[in-house]
Backbone as XML, in Angstrom:
<?xml version="1.0"?>
<chain id="A" units="angstrom">
  <residue number="1" name="UNK">
    <atom name="N" x="-11.511" y="7.545" z="-3.005"/>
    <atom name="CA" x="-10.372" y="7.097" z="-3.777"/>
    <atom name="C" x="-10.546" y="7.547" z="-5.220"/>
  </residue>
  <residue number="2" name="UNK">
    <atom name="N" x="-9.436" y="7.587" z="-5.903"/>
    <atom name="CA" x="-9.425" y="7.991" z="-7.300"/>
    <atom name="C" x="-9.288" y="6.743" z="-8.155"/>
  </residue>
  <residue number="3" name="UNK">
    <atom name="N" x="-10.136" y="6.631" z="-9.193"/>
    <atom name="CA" x="-10.068" y="5.430" z="-10.030"/>
    <atom name="C" x="-8.866" y="5.466" z="-10.958"/>
  </residue>
  <residue number="4" name="UNK">
    <atom name="N" x="-8.598" y="4.324" z="-11.605"/>
    <atom name="CA" x="-7.408" y="4.164" z="-12.439"/>
    <atom name="C" x="-7.294" y="5.182" z="-13.551"/>
  </residue>
  <residue number="5" name="UNK">
    <atom name="N" x="-8.406" y="5.493" z="-14.241"/>
    <atom name="CA" x="-8.357" y="6.448" z="-15.352"/>
    <atom name="C" x="-7.945" y="7.831" z="-14.856"/>
  </residue>
  <residue number="6" name="UNK">
    <atom name="N" x="-8.477" y="8.238" z="-13.737"/>
    <atom name="CA" x="-8.110" y="9.556" z="-13.186"/>
    <atom name="C" x="-6.658" y="9.571" z="-12.728"/>
  </residue>
  <residue number="7" name="UNK">
    <atom name="N" x="-6.211" y="8.471" z="-12.142"/>
    <atom name="CA" x="-4.807" y="8.394" z="-11.715"/>
    <atom name="C" x="-3.874" y="8.557" z="-12.905"/>
  </residue>
  <residue number="8" name="UNK">
    <atom name="N" x="-4.181" y="7.857" z="-14.000"/>
    <atom name="CA" x="-3.335" y="7.974" z="-15.198"/>
    <atom name="C" x="-3.335" y="9.410" z="-15.705"/>
  </residue>
  <residue number="9" name="UNK">
    <atom name="N" x="-4.506" y="10.043" z="-15.714"/>
    <atom name="CA" x="-4.600" y="11.431" z="-16.171"/>
    <atom name="C" x="-3.781" y="12.364" z="-15.283"/>
  </residue>
  <residue number="10" name="UNK">
    <atom name="N" x="-3.659" y="12.021" z="-14.011"/>
    <atom name="CA" x="-2.874" y="12.828" z="-13.076"/>
    <atom name="C" x="-1.386" y="12.496" z="-13.120"/>
  </residue>
  <residue number="11" name="UNK">
    <atom name="N" x="-1.028" y="11.463" z="-13.886"/>
    <atom name="CA" x="0.380" y="11.097" z="-14.012"/>
    <atom name="C" x="0.896" y="10.163" z="-12.940"/>
  </residue>
  <residue number="12" name="UNK">
    <atom name="N" x="-0.004" y="9.497" z="-12.228"/>
    <atom name="CA" x="0.411" y="8.559" z="-11.187"/>
    <atom name="C" x="1.016" y="7.324" z="-11.852"/>
  </residue>
  <residue number="13" name="UNK">
    <atom name="N" x="2.134" y="6.850" z="-11.329"/>
    <atom name="CA" x="2.841" y="5.698" z="-11.900"/>
    <atom name="C" x="1.984" y="4.439" z="-11.835"/>
  </residue>
  <residue number="14" name="UNK">
    <atom name="N" x="2.090" y="3.613" z="-12.865"/>
    <atom name="CA" x="1.381" y="2.332" z="-12.887"/>
    <atom name="C" x="1.807" y="1.494" z="-11.691"/>
  </residue>
  <residue number="15" name="UNK">
    <atom name="N" x="0.833" y="0.896" z="-11.027"/>
    <atom name="CA" x="1.138" y="0.039" z="-9.894"/>
    <atom name="C" x="1.194" y="0.747" z="-8.557"/>
  </residue>
  <residue number="16" name="UNK">
    <atom name="N" x="1.076" y="2.076" z="-8.563"/>
    <atom name="CA" x="1.147" y="2.830" z="-7.306"/>
    <atom name="C" x="0.015" y="2.383" z="-6.385"/>
  </residue>
  <residue number="17" name="UNK">
    <atom name="N" x="0.287" y="2.123" z="-5.098"/>
    <atom name="CA" x="-0.746" y="1.645" z="-4.175"/>
    <atom name="C" x="-1.898" y="2.635" z="-4.008"/>
  </residue>
  <residue number="18" name="UNK">
    <atom name="N" x="-3.031" y="2.114" z="-3.545"/>
    <atom name="CA" x="-4.242" y="2.914" z="-3.387"/>
    <atom name="C" x="-4.132" y="3.963" z="-2.289"/>
  </residue>
  <residue number="19" name="UNK">
    <atom name="N" x="-3.521" y="3.599" z="-1.178"/>
    <atom name="CA" x="-3.445" y="4.491" z="-0.020"/>
    <atom name="C" x="-2.010" y="4.645" z="0.455"/>
  </residue>
  <residue number="20" name="UNK">
    <atom name="N" x="-1.681" y="5.860" z="0.856"/>
    <atom name="CA" x="-0.362" y="6.143" z="1.425"/>
    <atom name="C" x="-0.589" y="6.813" z="2.774"/>
  </residue>
  <residue number="21" name="UNK">
    <atom name="N" x="0.055" y="6.293" z="3.801"/>
    <atom name="CA" x="-0.032" y="6.878" z="5.137"/>
    <atom name="C" x="1.358" y="7.359" z="5.514"/>
  </residue>
  <residue number="22" name="UNK">
    <atom name="N" x="1.449" y="8.649" z="5.813"/>
    <atom name="CA" x="2.726" y="9.229" z="6.219"/>
    <atom name="C" x="2.725" y="9.332" z="7.739"/>
  </residue>
  <residue number="23" name="UNK">
    <atom name="N" x="3.674" y="8.659" z="8.353"/>
    <atom name="CA" x="3.799" y="8.623" z="9.806"/>
    <atom name="C" x="5.080" y="9.370" z="10.171"/>
  </residue>
  <residue number="24" name="UNK">
    <atom name="N" x="4.991" y="10.449" z="10.946"/>
    <atom name="CA" x="6.200" y="11.202" z="11.286"/>
    <atom name="C" x="7.285" y="10.306" z="11.878"/>
  </residue>
  <residue number="25" name="UNK">
    <atom name="N" x="8.495" y="10.456" z="11.360"/>
    <atom name="CA" x="9.633" y="9.708" z="11.865"/>
    <atom name="C" x="9.710" y="8.263" z="11.409"/>
  </residue>
  <residue number="26" name="UNK">
    <atom name="N" x="8.844" y="7.866" z="10.489"/>
    <atom name="CA" x="8.815" y="6.486" z="10.001"/>
    <atom name="C" x="8.748" y="6.491" z="8.474"/>
  </residue>
  <residue number="27" name="UNK">
    <atom name="N" x="9.177" y="5.389" z="7.855"/>
    <atom name="CA" x="8.964" y="5.276" z="6.407"/>
    <atom name="C" x="7.458" y="5.239" z="6.108"/>
  </residue>
  <residue number="28" name="UNK">
    <atom name="N" x="7.048" y="5.664" z="4.920"/>
    <atom name="CA" x="5.617" y="5.641" z="4.577"/>
    <atom name="C" x="5.044" y="4.230" z="4.601"/>
  </residue>
  <residue number="29" name="UNK">
    <atom name="N" x="3.752" y="4.170" z="4.854"/>
    <atom name="CA" x="3.001" y="2.924" z="4.807"/>
    <atom name="C" x="2.128" y="2.964" z="3.565"/>
  </residue>
  <residue number="30" name="UNK">
    <atom name="N" x="2.142" y="1.898" z="2.783"/>
    <atom name="CA" x="1.360" y="1.821" z="1.553"/>
    <atom name="C" x="0.380" y="0.661" z="1.644"/>
  </residue>
  <residue number="31" name="UNK">
    <atom name="N" x="-0.845" y="0.913" z="1.189"/>
    <atom name="CA" x="-1.883" y="-0.109" z="1.194"/>
    <atom name="C" x="-2.484" y="-0.259" z="-0.193"/>
  </residue>
  <residue number="32" name="UNK">
    <atom name="N" x="-2.556" y="-1.487" z="-0.650"/>
    <atom name="CA" x="-3.286" y="-1.834" z="-1.870"/>
    <atom name="C" x="-4.581" y="-2.474" z="-1.407"/>
  </residue>
  <residue number="33" name="UNK">
    <atom name="N" x="-5.710" y="-1.934" z="-1.838"/>
    <atom name="CA" x="-7.013" y="-2.434" z="-1.416"/>
    <atom name="C" x="-7.593" y="-3.298" z="-2.534"/>
  </residue>
  <residue number="34" name="UNK">
    <atom name="N" x="-7.916" y="-4.533" z="-2.193"/>
    <atom name="CA" x="-8.443" y="-5.486" z="-3.169"/>
    <atom name="C" x="-9.748" y="-6.093" z="-2.660"/>
  </residue>
  <residue number="35" name="UNK">
    <atom name="N" x="-10.546" y="-6.559" z="-3.602"/>
    <atom name="CA" x="-11.730" y="-7.331" z="-3.240"/>
    <atom name="C" x="-11.273" y="-8.695" z="-2.733"/>
  </residue>
  <residue number="36" name="UNK">
    <atom name="N" x="-12.204" y="-9.469" z="-2.268"/>
    <atom name="CA" x="-11.859" y="-10.790" z="-1.731"/>
    <atom name="C" x="-11.094" y="-11.629" z="-2.753"/>
  </residue>
  <residue number="37" name="UNK">
    <atom name="N" x="-11.469" y="-11.536" z="-4.005"/>
    <atom name="CA" x="-10.811" y="-12.336" z="-5.044"/>
    <atom name="C" x="-9.802" y="-11.544" z="-5.867"/>
  </residue>
  <residue number="38" name="UNK">
    <atom name="N" x="-9.654" y="-10.270" z="-5.574"/>
    <atom name="CA" x="-8.747" y="-9.426" z="-6.353"/>
    <atom name="C" x="-7.295" y="-9.849" z="-6.213"/>
  </residue>
  <residue number="39" name="UNK">
    <atom name="N" x="-6.539" y="-9.633" z="-7.291"/>
    <atom name="CA" x="-5.119" y="-10.003" z="-7.298"/>
    <atom name="C" x="-4.298" y="-8.808" z="-7.752"/>
  </residue>
  <residue number="40" name="UNK">
    <atom name="N" x="-3.045" y="-8.795" z="-7.332"/>
    <atom name="CA" x="-2.143" y="-7.737" z="-7.769"/>
    <atom name="C" x="-1.825" y="-7.904" z="-9.248"/>
  </residue>
  <residue number="41" name="UNK">
    <atom name="N" x="-1.761" y="-6.782" z="-9.946"/>
    <atom name="CA" x="-1.285" y="-6.816" z="-11.328"/>
    <atom name="C" x="0.235" y="-6.935" z="-11.294"/>
  </residue>
  <residue number="42" name="UNK">
    <atom name="N" x="0.853" y="-7.323" z="-12.397"/>
    <atom name="CA" x="2.320" y="-7.356" z="-12.430"/>
    <atom name="C" x="2.933" y="-5.993" z="-12.084"/>
  </residue>
  <residue number="43" name="UNK">
    <atom name="N" x="2.322" y="-4.911" z="-12.557"/>
    <atom name="CA" x="2.847" y="-3.570" z="-12.247"/>
    <atom name="C" x="2.755" y="-3.284" z="-10.755"/>
  </residue>
  <residue number="44" name="UNK">
    <atom name="N" x="1.668" y="-3.712" z="-10.122"/>
    <atom name="CA" x="1.520" y="-3.507" z="-8.683"/>
    <atom name="C" x="2.544" y="-4.323" z="-7.906"/>
  </residue>
  <residue number="45" name="UNK">
    <atom name="N" x="2.725" y="-5.574" z="-8.281"/>
    <atom name="CA" x="3.703" y="-6.419" z="-7.588"/>
    <atom name="C" x="5.103" y="-5.828" z="-7.708"/>
  </residue>
  <residue number="46" name="UNK">
    <atom name="N" x="5.446" y="-5.345" z="-8.896"/>
    <atom name="CA" x="6.765" y="-4.735" z="-9.094"/>
    <atom name="C" x="6.918" y="-3.468" z="-8.262"/>
  </residue>
  <residue number="47" name="UNK">
    <atom name="N" x="5.885" y="-2.622" z="-8.246"/>
    <atom name="CA" x="5.947" y="-1.387" z="-7.463"/>
    <atom name="C" x="6.081" y="-1.710" z="-5.982"/>
  </residue>
  <residue number="48" name="UNK">
    <atom name="N" x="5.359" y="-2.701" z="-5.504"/>
    <atom name="CA" x="5.446" y="-3.077" z="-4.087"/>
    <atom name="C" x="6.868" y="-3.516" z="-3.740"/>
  </residue>
  <residue number="49" name="UNK">
    <atom name="N" x="7.483" y="-4.295" z="-4.618"/>
    <atom name="CA" x="8.874" y="-4.718" z="-4.393"/>
    <atom name="C" x="9.800" y="-3.509" z="-4.338"/>
  </residue>
  <residue number="50" name="UNK">
    <atom name="N" x="9.610" y="-2.577" z="-5.254"/>
    <atom name="CA" x="10.462" y="-1.380" z="-5.287"/>
    <atom name="C" x="10.300" y="-0.562" z="-4.013"/>
  </residue>
  <residue number="51" name="UNK">
    <atom name="N" x="9.065" y="-0.399" z="-3.555"/>
    <atom name="CA" x="8.817" y="0.366" z="-2.331"/>
    <atom name="C" x="9.431" y="-0.328" z="-1.116"/>
  </residue>
  <residue number="52" name="UNK">
    <atom name="N" x="9.283" y="-1.635" z="-1.039"/>
    <atom name="CA" x="9.892" y="-2.378" z="0.079"/>
    <atom name="C" x="11.410" y="-2.257" z="0.060"/>
  </residue>
  <residue number="53" name="UNK">
    <atom name="N" x="12.003" y="-2.278" z="-1.134"/>
    <atom name="CA" x="13.461" y="-2.141" z="-1.251"/>
    <atom name="C" x="13.929" y="-0.786" z="-0.736"/>
  </residue>
  <residue number="54" name="UNK">
    <atom name="N" x="13.041" y="0.198" z="-0.762"/>
    <atom name="CA" x="13.360" y="1.527" z="-0.237"/>
    <atom name="C" x="13.103" y="1.633" z="1.266"/>
  </residue>
  <residue number="55" name="UNK">
    <atom name="N" x="12.634" y="0.547" z="1.878"/>
    <atom name="CA" x="12.380" y="0.545" z="3.317"/>
    <atom name="C" x="10.957" y="0.882" z="3.706"/>
  </residue>
  <residue number="56" name="UNK">
    <atom name="N" x="10.066" y="0.982" z="2.726"/>
    <atom name="CA" x="8.663" y="1.285" z="3.009"/>
    <atom name="C" x="7.929" y="0.014" z="3.410"/>
  </residue>
  <residue number="57" name="UNK">
    <atom name="N" x="6.834" y="0.197" z="4.105"/>
    <atom name="CA" x="5.968" y="-0.928" z="4.446"/>
    <atom name="C" x="4.810" y="-0.938" z="3.454"/>
  </residue>
  <residue number="58" name="UNK">
    <atom name="N" x="4.516" y="-2.121" z="2.930"/>
    <atom name="CA" x="3.477" y="-2.273" z="1.910"/>
    <atom name="C" x="2.622" y="-3.481" z="2.262"/>
  </residue>
  <residue number="59" name="UNK">
    <atom name="N" x="1.305" y="-3.314" z="2.177"/>
    <atom name="CA" x="0.397" y="-4.432" z="2.445"/>
    <atom name="C" x="-0.757" y="-4.414" z="1.455"/>
  </residue>
  <residue number="60" name="UNK">
    <atom name="N" x="-1.227" y="-5.598" z="1.134"/>
    <atom name="CA" x="-2.451" y="-5.751" z="0.358"/>
    <atom name="C" x="-3.528" y="-6.171" z="1.342"/>
  </residue>
  <residue number="61" name="UNK">
    <atom name="N" x="-4.610" y="-5.403" z="1.395"/>
    <atom name="CA" x="-5.684" y="-5.673" z="2.352"/>
    <atom name="C" x="-7.011" y="-5.815" z="1.617"/>
  </residue>
  <residue number="62" name="UNK">
    <atom name="N" x="-7.933" y="-6.510" z="2.262"/>
    <atom name="CA" x="-9.230" y="-6.771" z="1.643"/>
    <atom name="C" x="-10.399" y="-6.216" z="2.454"/>
  </residue>
  <residue number="63" name="UNK">
    <atom name="N" x="-10.091" y="-5.584" z="3.577"/>
    <atom name="CA" x="-11.138" y="-4.988" z="4.406"/>
    <atom name="C" x="-10.506" y="-3.960" z="5.336"/>
  </residue>
  <residue number="64" name="UNK">
    <atom name="N" x="-11.366" y="-3.123" z="5.908"/>
    <atom name="CA" x="-10.884" y="-2.154" z="6.892"/>
    <atom name="C" x="-10.314" y="-2.883" z="8.107"/>
  </residue>
  <residue number="65" name="UNK">
    <atom name="N" x="-10.969" y="-3.960" z="8.518"/>
    <atom name="CA" x="-10.471" y="-4.730" z="9.668"/>
    <atom name="C" x="-9.079" y="-5.285" z="9.402"/>
  </residue>
  <residue number="66" name="UNK">
    <atom name="N" x="-8.847" y="-5.771" z="8.190"/>
    <atom name="CA" x="-7.526" y="-6.292" z="7.845"/>
    <atom name="C" x="-6.488" y="-5.173" z="7.862"/>
  </residue>
  <residue number="67" name="UNK">
    <atom name="N" x="-6.849" y="-4.004" z="7.362"/>
    <atom name="CA" x="-5.920" y="-2.868" z="7.380"/>
    <atom name="C" x="-5.571" y="-2.480" z="8.815"/>
  </residue>
  <residue number="68" name="UNK">
    <atom name="N" x="-6.563" y="-2.495" z="9.687"/>
    <atom name="CA" x="-6.323" y="-2.168" z="11.097"/>
    <atom name="C" x="-5.360" y="-3.177" z="11.714"/>
  </residue>
  <residue number="69" name="UNK">
    <atom name="N" x="-5.525" y="-4.445" z="11.412"/>
    <atom name="CA" x="-4.619" y="-5.471" z="11.937"/>
    <atom name="C" x="-3.195" y="-5.267" z="11.427"/>
  </residue>
  <residue number="70" name="UNK">
    <atom name="N" x="-3.055" y="-4.899" z="10.169"/>
    <atom name="CA" x="-1.724" y="-4.631" z="9.611"/>
    <atom name="C" x="-1.084" y="-3.458" z="10.346"/>
  </residue>
  <residue number="71" name="UNK">
    <atom name="N" x="-1.839" y="-2.389" z="10.552"/>
    <atom name="CA" x="-1.305" y="-1.224" z="11.268"/>
    <atom name="C" x="-0.891" y="-1.614" z="12.680"/>
  </residue>
  <residue number="72" name="UNK">
    <atom name="N" x="-1.700" y="-2.386" z="13.350"/>
    <atom name="CA" x="-1.337" y="-2.838" z="14.707"/>
    <atom name="C" x="-0.028" y="-3.615" z="14.696"/>
  </residue>
  <residue number="73" name="UNK">
    <atom name="N" x="0.123" y="-4.504" z="13.713"/>
    <atom name="CA" x="1.352" y="-5.300" z="13.618"/>
    <atom name="C" x="2.555" y="-4.407" z="13.329"/>
  </residue>
  <residue number="74" name="UNK">
    <atom name="N" x="2.409" y="-3.472" z="12.411"/>
    <atom name="CA" x="3.524" y="-2.577" z="12.096"/>
    <atom name="C" x="3.897" y="-1.729" z="13.304"/>
  </residue>
  <residue number="75" name="UNK">
    <atom name="N" x="2.908" y="-1.258" z="14.046"/>
    <atom name="CA" x="3.202" y="-0.472" z="15.250"/>
    <atom name="C" x="3.895" y="-1.338" z="16.295"/>
  </residue>
  <residue number="76" name="UNK">
    <atom name="N" x="3.466" y="-2.596" z="16.426"/>
    <atom name="CA" x="4.111" y="-3.513" z="17.365"/>
    <atom name="C" x="5.569" y="-3.720" z="16.970"/>
  </residue>
  <residue number="77" name="UNK">
    <atom name="N" x="5.828" y="-3.912" z="15.689"/>
    <atom name="CA" x="7.198" y="-4.099" z="15.214"/>
    <atom name="C" x="8.055" y="-2.861" z="15.469"/>
  </residue>
  <residue number="78" name="UNK">
    <atom name="N" x="7.453" y="-1.684" z="15.382"/>
    <atom name="CA" x="8.197" y="-0.448" z="15.633"/>
    <atom name="C" x="8.630" y="-0.331" z="17.092"/>
  </residue>
  <residue number="79" name="UNK">
    <atom name="N" x="7.888" y="-0.959" z="17.993"/>
    <atom name="CA" x="8.223" y="-0.882" z="19.422"/>
    <atom name="C" x="9.303" y="-1.875" z="19.812"/>
  </residue>
  <residue number="80" name="UNK">
    <atom name="N" x="9.523" y="-2.885" z="18.996"/>
    <atom name="CA" x="10.498" y="-3.942" z="19.335"/>
    <atom name="C" x="11.905" y="-3.422" z="19.197"/>
  </residue>
</chain>
């Protein structure tokens, strides 16, 4: 992953999620990775709202296992 200072130098918008997964034929999936006690910044919360308003899926996860569970749930919802 790229740290915040490098992201700013690259021109990445404030609040942009840590990971983006592009799934063919689906809206992008965005993941914000936080520590157990980590919290979203106001810029992150605003960006997540904007992405959701565009139809994207956004999740805040604290472990690889949690991310896997989110992906499973999103895939289940896609089949419904």
